[in-house]
Short mmCIF file of C-alpha atoms and ligand atoms in Angstrom, two decimals:
data_model
loop_
_atom_site.label_atom_id
_atom_site.label_comp_id
_atom_site.label_asym_id
_atom_site.label_seq_id
_atom_site.Cartn_x
_atom_site.Cartn_y
_atom_site.Cartn_z
CA MET F 659 82.87 68.66 83.89
CA THR F 660 86.17 67.41 82.53
CA MET F 661 88.99 69.86 82.19
CA LYS F 662 90.00 70.88 78.66
CA ASN F 663 93.47 69.75 77.65
CA LYS F 664 94.01 72.63 75.23
CA VAL F 665 93.13 76.31 75.73
CA ASP F 666 94.16 79.61 74.12
CA ILE F 667 94.97 81.37 77.40
CA ALA F 668 95.81 79.70 80.72
CA ILE F 669 95.55 81.94 83.78
CA ILE F 670 97.37 80.91 86.95
CA GLY F 671 95.55 82.22 90.05
CA GLY F 672 91.86 82.61 90.86
CA GLY F 673 92.16 85.88 92.79
CA ILE F 674 90.61 89.17 91.73
CA ILE F 675 93.35 89.77 89.11
CA GLY F 676 93.07 86.37 87.41
CA LEU F 677 89.26 86.35 87.38
CA TYR F 678 88.81 89.95 86.30
CA THR F 679 91.34 89.49 83.48
CA ALA F 680 89.48 86.38 82.32
CA PHE F 681 86.29 88.48 82.26
CA GLU F 682 87.89 91.29 80.21
CA LEU F 683 89.29 88.74 77.76
CA ALA F 684 85.95 86.94 77.47
CA LYS F 685 84.20 90.28 76.82
CA ARG F 686 86.59 90.75 73.89
CA GLY F 687 85.50 87.46 72.39
CA VAL F 688 88.32 85.21 73.60
CA GLU F 689 86.40 82.08 74.49
CA ASN F 690 88.94 79.39 75.16
CA ILE F 691 90.31 80.61 78.50
CA ALA F 692 90.86 78.59 81.67
CA VAL F 693 91.69 79.74 85.19
CA TYR F 694 93.68 77.41 87.49
CA GLU F 695 93.43 77.97 91.24
CA LYS F 696 95.31 75.78 93.67
CA ARG F 697 92.75 76.19 96.49
CA TYR F 698 89.38 77.93 96.13
CA ILE F 699 88.81 81.22 94.29
CA GLY F 700 89.62 84.26 96.43
CA SER F 701 91.54 82.19 98.99
CA GLY F 702 94.87 83.98 98.37
CA SER F 703 95.06 87.65 99.34
CA THR F 704 91.75 88.75 97.82
CA PHE F 705 89.42 87.44 100.57
CA ARG F 706 91.86 88.73 103.21
CA CYS F 707 91.91 92.34 102.03
CA GLY F 708 90.72 95.50 103.73
CA THR F 709 88.16 96.27 100.95
CA GLY F 710 89.57 99.77 100.28
CA ILE F 711 89.44 101.48 96.87
CA ARG F 712 91.13 104.87 96.51
CA GLN F 713 92.43 107.26 93.88
CA GLN F 714 94.52 109.19 96.40
CA PHE F 715 97.96 108.13 95.19
CA GLY F 716 101.00 110.38 94.76
CA ASP F 717 101.98 109.55 91.17
CA GLU F 718 100.27 109.98 87.83
CA ALA F 719 100.20 106.32 86.76
CA ASN F 720 98.48 104.96 89.88
CA ILE F 721 96.01 107.86 89.91
CA ARG F 722 95.09 107.28 86.24
CA MET F 723 94.79 103.52 86.79
CA MET F 724 92.63 104.05 89.85
CA LYS F 725 90.40 106.64 88.15
CA ARG F 726 89.70 104.04 85.45
CA SER F 727 89.25 101.32 88.08
CA VAL F 728 86.65 103.35 89.97
CA GLU F 729 84.69 103.89 86.74
CA LYS F 730 84.73 100.14 86.20
CA TRP F 731 83.97 99.20 89.83
CA THR F 732 80.91 101.47 89.53
CA THR F 733 79.39 99.48 86.67
CA LEU F 734 80.70 95.99 87.51
CA GLY F 735 77.52 94.84 89.29
CA ASP F 736 75.42 95.50 86.15
CA GLU F 737 78.08 94.13 83.82
CA MET F 738 78.16 90.81 85.61
CA ASP F 739 74.35 90.74 86.09
CA PHE F 740 74.86 90.79 89.85
CA PRO F 741 73.40 94.10 91.13
CA LYS F 742 74.02 92.99 94.72
CA PHE F 743 77.64 93.96 94.11
CA LYS F 744 78.13 97.72 94.55
CA MET F 745 81.10 99.92 95.22
CA ALA F 746 80.25 102.13 98.23
CA LYS F 747 81.58 105.64 97.52
CA THR F 748 82.08 106.52 101.16
CA GLY F 749 85.44 108.24 100.62
CA TYR F 750 88.96 108.03 102.05
CA LEU F 751 89.99 110.42 104.83
CA PHE F 752 93.73 110.91 105.46
CA LEU F 753 94.48 112.58 108.81
CA LEU F 754 97.58 114.81 108.81
CA TYR F 755 99.59 115.77 111.86
CA ASP F 756 102.61 117.85 110.77
CA GLU F 757 103.63 120.41 108.15
CA GLU F 758 105.74 117.91 106.20
CA GLU F 759 102.74 115.57 105.77
CA VAL F 760 100.50 118.50 104.78
CA LYS F 761 103.03 119.61 102.14
CA THR F 762 103.18 116.12 100.59
CA PHE F 763 99.41 115.63 100.62
CA LYS F 764 98.79 119.13 99.16
CA ARG F 765 101.09 118.20 96.29
CA ASN F 766 99.26 114.86 95.85
CA VAL F 767 95.83 116.54 95.88
CA ALA F 768 96.98 119.07 93.22
CA LEU F 769 98.15 116.17 91.03
CA GLN F 770 94.94 114.19 91.65
CA ASN F 771 92.81 117.26 90.78
CA SER F 772 94.80 117.85 87.57
CA LEU F 773 93.86 114.28 86.55
CA GLY F 774 90.17 114.77 87.35
CA VAL F 775 90.00 113.24 90.85
CA PRO F 776 87.95 115.55 93.13
CA SER F 777 90.03 115.15 96.31
CA LYS F 778 90.47 118.16 98.59
CA VAL F 779 92.42 119.41 101.59
CA ILE F 780 90.08 120.05 104.51
CA THR F 781 90.30 121.36 108.09
CA PRO F 782 90.28 119.12 111.19
CA GLU F 783 86.77 120.45 111.97
CA GLU F 784 85.55 119.39 108.53
CA ALA F 785 87.10 115.95 109.08
CA LYS F 786 85.13 115.73 112.33
CA GLU F 787 81.93 116.53 110.48
CA ILE F 788 82.58 113.47 108.30
CA VAL F 789 83.51 111.21 111.25
CA PRO F 790 82.10 112.81 114.42
CA THR F 791 83.87 110.46 116.85
CA LEU F 792 87.39 111.43 115.67
CA ASP F 793 89.87 112.86 118.17
CA ILE F 794 91.20 115.87 116.22
CA SER F 795 93.26 117.40 119.04
CA GLU F 796 96.53 116.65 117.19
CA VAL F 797 95.23 116.77 113.61
CA ILE F 798 96.25 119.91 111.67
CA ALA F 799 94.60 119.10 108.31
CA ALA F 800 93.14 116.21 106.32
CA THR F 801 92.46 115.18 102.76
CA PHE F 802 89.18 113.70 101.61
CA ASN F 803 87.91 112.25 98.36
CA GLN F 804 84.26 111.27 98.21
CA THR F 805 84.64 109.13 95.06
CA ASP F 806 87.01 106.72 96.84
CA GLY F 807 85.43 103.95 98.89
CA LYS F 808 85.18 100.22 99.32
CA ALA F 809 83.65 97.04 97.91
CA ASN F 810 82.98 93.53 99.13
CA PRO F 811 85.68 91.17 97.74
CA PHE F 812 83.50 88.07 98.28
CA LEU F 813 80.69 89.48 96.11
CA ALA F 814 83.21 90.67 93.49
CA VAL F 815 84.85 87.24 93.21
CA TYR F 816 81.66 85.17 93.31
CA GLY F 817 79.91 87.55 90.90
CA LEU F 818 82.79 87.36 88.41
CA ALA F 819 83.06 83.57 88.70
CA ARG F 820 79.32 83.12 88.19
CA LYS F 821 79.38 85.35 85.11
CA LEU F 822 82.49 83.65 83.71
CA ARG F 823 80.93 80.22 84.08
CA LYS F 824 77.81 81.48 82.28
CA MET F 825 80.08 82.70 79.49
CA GLY F 826 81.56 79.20 79.24
CA ILE F 827 84.91 80.02 80.83
CA GLU F 828 86.51 77.19 82.77
CA ILE F 829 87.49 77.89 86.38
CA ASN F 830 89.36 74.95 87.89
CA GLU F 831 89.60 75.07 91.67
CA TYR F 832 91.91 72.79 93.66
CA THR F 833 94.07 72.56 90.55
CA GLU F 834 97.64 73.61 91.22
CA VAL F 835 99.92 74.63 88.38
CA LYS F 836 103.25 72.93 88.98
CA ASP F 837 105.16 74.24 85.95
CA ILE F 838 104.82 76.48 82.97
CA ILE F 839 105.94 74.44 79.97
CA VAL F 840 108.34 76.35 77.73
CA LYS F 841 110.05 75.08 74.57
CA ASP F 842 112.46 77.11 72.46
CA SER F 843 111.56 80.25 74.42
CA GLN F 844 107.85 79.84 73.62
CA VAL F 845 105.11 78.98 76.13
CA GLU F 846 103.53 75.62 75.32
CA GLY F 847 101.21 75.14 78.27
CA VAL F 848 100.98 74.34 81.96
CA ARG F 849 101.54 71.18 83.95
CA THR F 850 98.88 70.91 86.69
CA THR F 851 98.09 68.43 89.44
CA LYS F 852 95.28 67.22 87.16
CA GLY F 853 97.27 66.89 83.94
CA GLU F 854 98.98 68.86 81.19
CA ILE F 855 97.19 71.59 79.30
CA LYS F 856 98.41 73.04 76.03
CA ALA F 857 98.30 76.83 75.74
CA ASP F 858 100.23 79.40 73.70
CA ILE F 859 99.63 82.12 76.27
CA VAL F 860 100.02 81.92 80.06
CA LEU F 861 99.21 84.74 82.48
CA ASN F 862 100.89 84.47 85.86
CA ALA F 863 98.37 86.08 88.26
CA ALA F 864 99.61 84.18 91.30
CA ASN F 865 100.64 87.41 93.11
CA ALA F 866 102.56 86.34 96.26
CA TRP F 867 103.41 83.02 94.61
CA ALA F 868 104.34 84.54 91.22
CA LYS F 869 108.05 84.41 91.92
CA ILE F 870 108.01 80.62 92.19
CA PHE F 871 107.30 80.41 88.46
CA ASN F 872 109.62 83.29 87.56
CA GLU F 873 112.52 81.66 89.40
CA LYS F 874 111.94 78.33 87.67
CA LEU F 875 112.05 80.15 84.34
CA GLY F 876 115.30 81.91 85.29
CA LEU F 877 113.71 85.35 85.68
CA ASN F 878 114.84 87.58 88.53
CA ILE F 879 111.88 89.85 89.33
CA PRO F 880 111.75 90.98 92.98
CA ILE F 881 108.32 90.05 94.39
CA GLU F 882 108.35 88.81 97.99
CA PRO F 883 105.57 87.59 100.32
CA TYR F 884 105.14 89.64 103.51
CA LYS F 885 102.67 88.84 106.26
CA HIS F 886 100.18 91.66 106.96
CA GLN F 887 97.12 91.26 109.15
CA GLY F 888 93.58 92.53 109.36
CA ILE F 889 90.80 92.62 111.95
CA VAL F 890 87.05 92.92 112.10
CA SER F 891 85.13 94.12 115.14
CA GLU F 892 81.67 93.46 116.46
CA PRO F 893 78.99 95.67 114.81
CA PHE F 894 78.20 99.08 116.26
CA LYS F 895 75.93 101.95 115.19
CA LYS F 896 75.88 101.87 111.38
CA GLY F 897 77.15 104.92 109.52
CA GLU F 898 79.45 106.15 112.34
CA ILE F 899 82.64 105.64 110.31
CA LYS F 900 81.69 105.87 106.64
CA PRO F 901 85.06 106.56 104.93
CA MET F 902 88.32 104.68 105.19
CA VAL F 903 90.14 106.64 107.91
CA VAL F 904 93.94 106.65 107.56
CA SER F 905 96.61 107.86 109.98
CA PHE F 906 100.29 107.38 109.21
CA LYS F 907 101.18 108.90 112.59
CA TYR F 908 99.24 106.24 114.45
CA GLY F 909 100.79 103.06 113.13
CA GLY F 910 99.79 103.56 109.50
CA ALA F 911 96.29 102.66 110.68
CA TYR F 912 93.42 102.32 108.21
CA PHE F 913 89.86 101.30 109.05
CA THR F 914 86.28 101.70 107.94
CA GLN F 915 82.87 100.38 108.89
CA LYS F 916 81.45 97.45 106.93
CA ALA F 917 77.86 97.19 105.72
CA ASN F 918 76.93 95.16 108.84
CA GLY F 919 78.32 97.88 111.15
CA GLY F 920 81.57 96.12 112.11
CA LEU F 921 84.97 97.71 111.68
CA ILE F 922 87.52 96.34 109.19
CA GLY F 923 91.13 97.49 108.99
CA GLY F 924 94.77 97.09 109.91
CA ILE F 925 98.07 98.83 110.57
CA ALA F 926 101.50 98.98 108.94
CA LEU F 927 103.08 96.13 110.88
CA LYS F 928 104.59 93.52 108.62
CA TYR F 929 106.73 90.42 108.91
CA GLY F 930 108.89 88.80 106.27
CA PRO F 931 109.60 87.86 103.65
CA THR F 932 107.80 84.78 104.95
CA TRP F 933 105.24 82.16 103.99
CA ASP F 934 104.00 82.06 107.60
CA LEU F 935 100.55 83.59 108.08
CA THR F 936 100.01 82.99 111.81
CA PRO F 937 98.25 86.00 113.40
CA THR F 938 100.32 87.71 116.12
CA TYR F 939 99.46 89.17 119.53
CA GLU F 940 101.78 92.12 118.78
CA PHE F 941 99.50 93.11 115.89
CA LEU F 942 96.34 92.82 118.00
CA ARG F 943 97.86 95.01 120.72
CA GLU F 944 99.15 97.64 118.28
CA VAL F 945 95.86 97.77 116.34
CA SER F 946 93.97 98.42 119.58
CA ARG F 947 96.49 101.04 120.72
CA ASN F 948 96.51 102.96 117.44
CA PHE F 949 92.82 102.73 116.52
CA THR F 950 91.77 104.05 119.94
CA ARG F 951 94.17 107.01 119.65
CA ILE F 952 92.32 108.03 116.47
CA ILE F 953 88.79 107.31 117.78
CA PRO F 954 88.81 106.89 121.59
CA ALA F 955 85.23 105.51 121.58
CA LEU F 956 86.51 102.38 119.85
CA LYS F 957 87.74 101.18 123.25
CA HIS F 958 84.14 100.15 123.91
CA ILE F 959 83.98 97.58 121.12
CA SER F 960 85.62 94.18 120.77
CA ILE F 961 87.69 92.76 117.98
CA ILE F 962 86.07 89.49 116.91
CA ARG F 963 88.44 88.18 114.26
CA GLN F 964 92.05 88.61 113.15
CA TRP F 965 93.81 87.06 110.17
CA GLY F 966 97.05 87.09 108.23
CA GLY F 967 97.44 87.54 104.47
CA TYR F 968 100.18 88.27 101.99
CA TYR F 969 101.20 91.56 100.51
CA ALA F 970 103.24 90.55 97.45
CA GLU F 971 105.77 93.37 97.77
CA THR F 972 108.19 94.86 95.28
CA PRO F 973 111.01 97.27 96.23
CA ASP F 974 108.99 100.36 95.15
CA HIS F 975 105.59 98.97 96.25
CA ASN F 976 104.30 99.07 92.70
CA ALA F 977 103.05 96.03 90.83
CA VAL F 978 104.86 94.22 88.02
CA ILE F 979 102.67 94.06 84.94
CA GLY F 980 103.54 93.23 81.36
CA LYS F 981 104.83 90.85 78.73
CA ILE F 982 107.97 88.89 79.46
CA LYS F 983 110.36 89.40 76.55
CA GLU F 984 112.48 86.30 77.03
CA ILE F 985 109.53 83.89 76.76
CA GLU F 986 106.98 84.35 73.97
CA GLY F 987 103.45 84.03 75.32
CA TYR F 988 104.31 84.68 78.99
CA TYR F 989 102.56 87.58 80.79
CA LEU F 990 102.82 88.69 84.40
CA ALA F 991 100.46 90.71 86.65
CA ALA F 992 101.64 90.35 90.24
CA GLY F 993 103.42 92.06 93.14
CA PHE F 994 100.50 94.30 94.05
CA SER F 995 102.03 95.39 97.37
CA GLY F 996 98.76 95.90 99.25
CA HIS F 997 96.66 97.62 96.57
CA GLY F 998 95.79 94.90 94.08
CA PHE F 999 92.12 94.62 94.90
CA MET F 1000 91.41 98.26 94.06
CA LEU F 1001 93.57 98.20 90.89
CA ALA F 1002 92.08 94.99 89.47
CA PRO F 1003 89.58 96.49 86.96
CA ALA F 1004 92.15 98.67 85.16
CA VAL F 1005 94.87 96.00 85.36
CA ALA F 1006 92.48 93.46 83.83
CA GLU F 1007 91.38 95.82 81.08
CA GLY F 1008 94.95 96.76 80.18
CA MET F 1009 96.14 93.16 80.30
CA ALA F 1010 93.29 92.01 78.04
CA GLU F 1011 94.23 94.77 75.56
CA LEU F 1012 97.90 93.88 75.75
CA ILE F 1013 97.18 90.19 75.06
CA THR F 1014 94.63 90.74 72.28
CA LYS F 1015 96.01 93.90 70.61
CA GLY F 1016 99.64 94.03 71.71
CA HIS F 1017 99.27 97.42 73.43
CA THR F 1018 97.14 99.36 75.91
CA SER F 1019 96.42 103.04 76.44
CA LEU F 1020 96.67 102.54 80.21
CA PRO F 1021 100.05 103.51 81.75
CA PHE F 1022 101.52 100.00 81.94
CA ASP F 1023 105.08 101.30 81.32
CA PHE F 1024 105.09 102.39 84.94
CA TYR F 1025 104.79 98.76 86.06
CA ASP F 1026 107.47 97.53 83.64
CA PRO F 1027 108.93 94.21 84.91
CA TYR F 1028 112.40 95.29 83.72
CA ARG F 1029 112.61 98.50 85.77
CA PHE F 1030 114.40 96.75 88.63
CA GLU F 1031 117.24 95.36 86.54
CA ARG F 1032 117.66 98.80 84.97
CA GLY F 1033 117.73 100.32 88.47
CA GLU F 1034 114.76 102.58 87.60
CA LEU F 1035 112.61 102.17 90.66
CA ARG F 1036 109.42 104.23 90.79
CA GLU F 1037 108.51 106.65 93.54
CA GLN F 1038 107.23 104.54 96.46
CA ALA F 1039 103.48 104.07 96.05
CA VAL F 1040 101.31 105.36 98.88
CA GLN F 1041 100.67 102.08 100.71
CA MET F 1042 98.28 101.30 103.52
CA GLY F 1043 99.25 98.70 106.08
C1 FAD R 893 95.45 92.44 105.45
C2 FAD R 893 95.36 92.88 104.00
C3 FAD R 893 94.68 94.06 103.68
C4 FAD R 893 94.58 94.48 102.35
N1 FAD R 893 93.83 95.59 102.06
C5 FAD R 893 93.67 95.98 100.76
C6 FAD R 893 92.81 97.05 100.42
O1 FAD R 893 92.16 97.66 101.29
N2 FAD R 893 92.69 97.40 99.12
C7 FAD R 893 93.38 96.76 98.13
O2 FAD R 893 93.28 97.13 96.97
N3 FAD R 893 94.19 95.70 98.42
C8 FAD R 893 94.35 95.30 99.70
N4 FAD R 893 95.15 94.23 100.00
C9 FAD R 893 95.90 93.60 98.91
C10 FAD R 893 95.02 92.72 98.07
O3 FAD R 893 94.44 91.71 98.87
C11 FAD R 893 95.86 92.06 96.95
O4 FAD R 893 96.70 93.01 96.32
C12 FAD R 893 94.94 91.45 95.89
O5 FAD R 893 93.98 90.61 96.48
C13 FAD R 893 95.79 90.69 94.88
O6 FAD R 893 94.93 89.93 94.05
P1 FAD R 893 95.57 88.77 93.19
O7 FAD R 893 94.48 88.18 92.40
O8 FAD R 893 96.76 89.31 92.47
O9 FAD R 893 96.18 87.78 94.27
P2 FAD R 893 95.50 86.61 95.12
O10 FAD R 893 94.16 86.96 95.59
O11 FAD R 893 96.51 86.20 96.14
O12 FAD R 893 95.34 85.47 94.04
C14 FAD R 893 96.42 84.66 93.60
C15 FAD R 893 95.90 83.25 93.59
O13 FAD R 893 96.87 82.41 92.99
C16 FAD R 893 96.71 81.13 93.56
N5 FAD R 893 97.89 80.34 93.27
C17 FAD R 893 99.14 80.51 93.76
N6 FAD R 893 99.99 79.59 93.27
C18 FAD R 893 99.26 78.81 92.44
C19 FAD R 893 99.56 77.69 91.65
N7 FAD R 893 100.78 77.17 91.62
N8 FAD R 893 98.57 77.11 90.92
C20 FAD R 893 97.30 77.63 90.93
N9 FAD R 893 96.97 78.70 91.70
C21 FAD R 893 97.93 79.29 92.42
C22 FAD R 893 96.51 81.43 95.04
O14 FAD R 893 95.93 80.36 95.73
C23 FAD R 893 95.66 82.69 94.97
O15 FAD R 893 94.29 82.41 95.15
C24 FAD R 893 95.23 93.75 101.32
C25 FAD R 893 95.91 92.57 101.64
C26 FAD R 893 95.97 92.12 102.95
C27 FAD R 893 96.69 90.87 103.26
#
């Protein structure tokens, strides 16, 4: 199929944000959309993520966004006629080891409850009922929310792409956008490795790479690529570790069991800013050390794969989402700092509303691209890894 040379909306980036936003736009009747992906869809951070989806944040905006996202993750399989895709509501379990942590998490749970998220503070013994192999000798409390969970990013991406193609939306893989064409402060299109495309609206959903375009356009928005890593283990008895288990004391570790019984997760060891994604031995060693402190029985299983991926980080670990005032027709949704997979449904919905109606009822002000230059950083988002 030949690529169109004129579209209404050009989306840079075929990750979960770009594809989901295309879907929300298409659902609203915008037909002439094209997605440009420099490699294959999902190949950026999305296929490298830890699969986690949680509403246990510490601020109102992220909790509201995630509550909406979970509603949408729940129905996505049906919406895209791909019932194989399902969010598994297996919960998130935060293990707490000192009074300071307990105080912070109690405050977070109260806020989450006030916004309709049914998280709760539980005892170490109750945590052990949820994950029987836990070592709770140092744990003094935990928080748990059953409506958090996980989803398979491969099924999400392929399901969305299949549905988009059925809806007549163009997804161009191996098509790199080299420049956003701007004339008299108005977007006119994109210049790709396969030719120029006219478009009045461009969405930059290139996440870790978003700053390359911003810099070329003279915009100073702090989004930097950091190398984080993940692992999967060989399968073991299914259902042993249902929730995402998190321990800030032990390396900022997070892990859960996948549908095939293997473990997936990581720790808070990062390198950068850097474009290098080479996996490190230091990470492998620290993952093993920290995971086995949380569940000693894990020493009996082997790690079978390790990979690097980008967190597109901002100074307050919150994304940058909105309309760019200096350039008419230019929108940005990037800098997801390690929680962009889970946020994608609400981000896409809000972005589609913003583009088609000029406003959204979702709390996009929180992610205002201009907060940095005003020196109004948000409270650091609760970040895994
Ligand atoms: C180890 C690890 C664990 C993680 N765990 C979680 C988790 O448990 N839960 C969670 O919510 N998030 C997690 N994340 C973060 C999550 O992966 C990202 O926030 C999310 O995938 C961002 O989606 P995106 O679509 O914005 O970016 P991406 O998936 O990176 O998509 C951007 C796309 O833009 C393309 N692109 C770049 N430049 C160009 C160009 N010039 N032309 C065309 N295309 C271009 C890239 O190739 C890429 O495919 C994790 C990340 C890592 C690395």
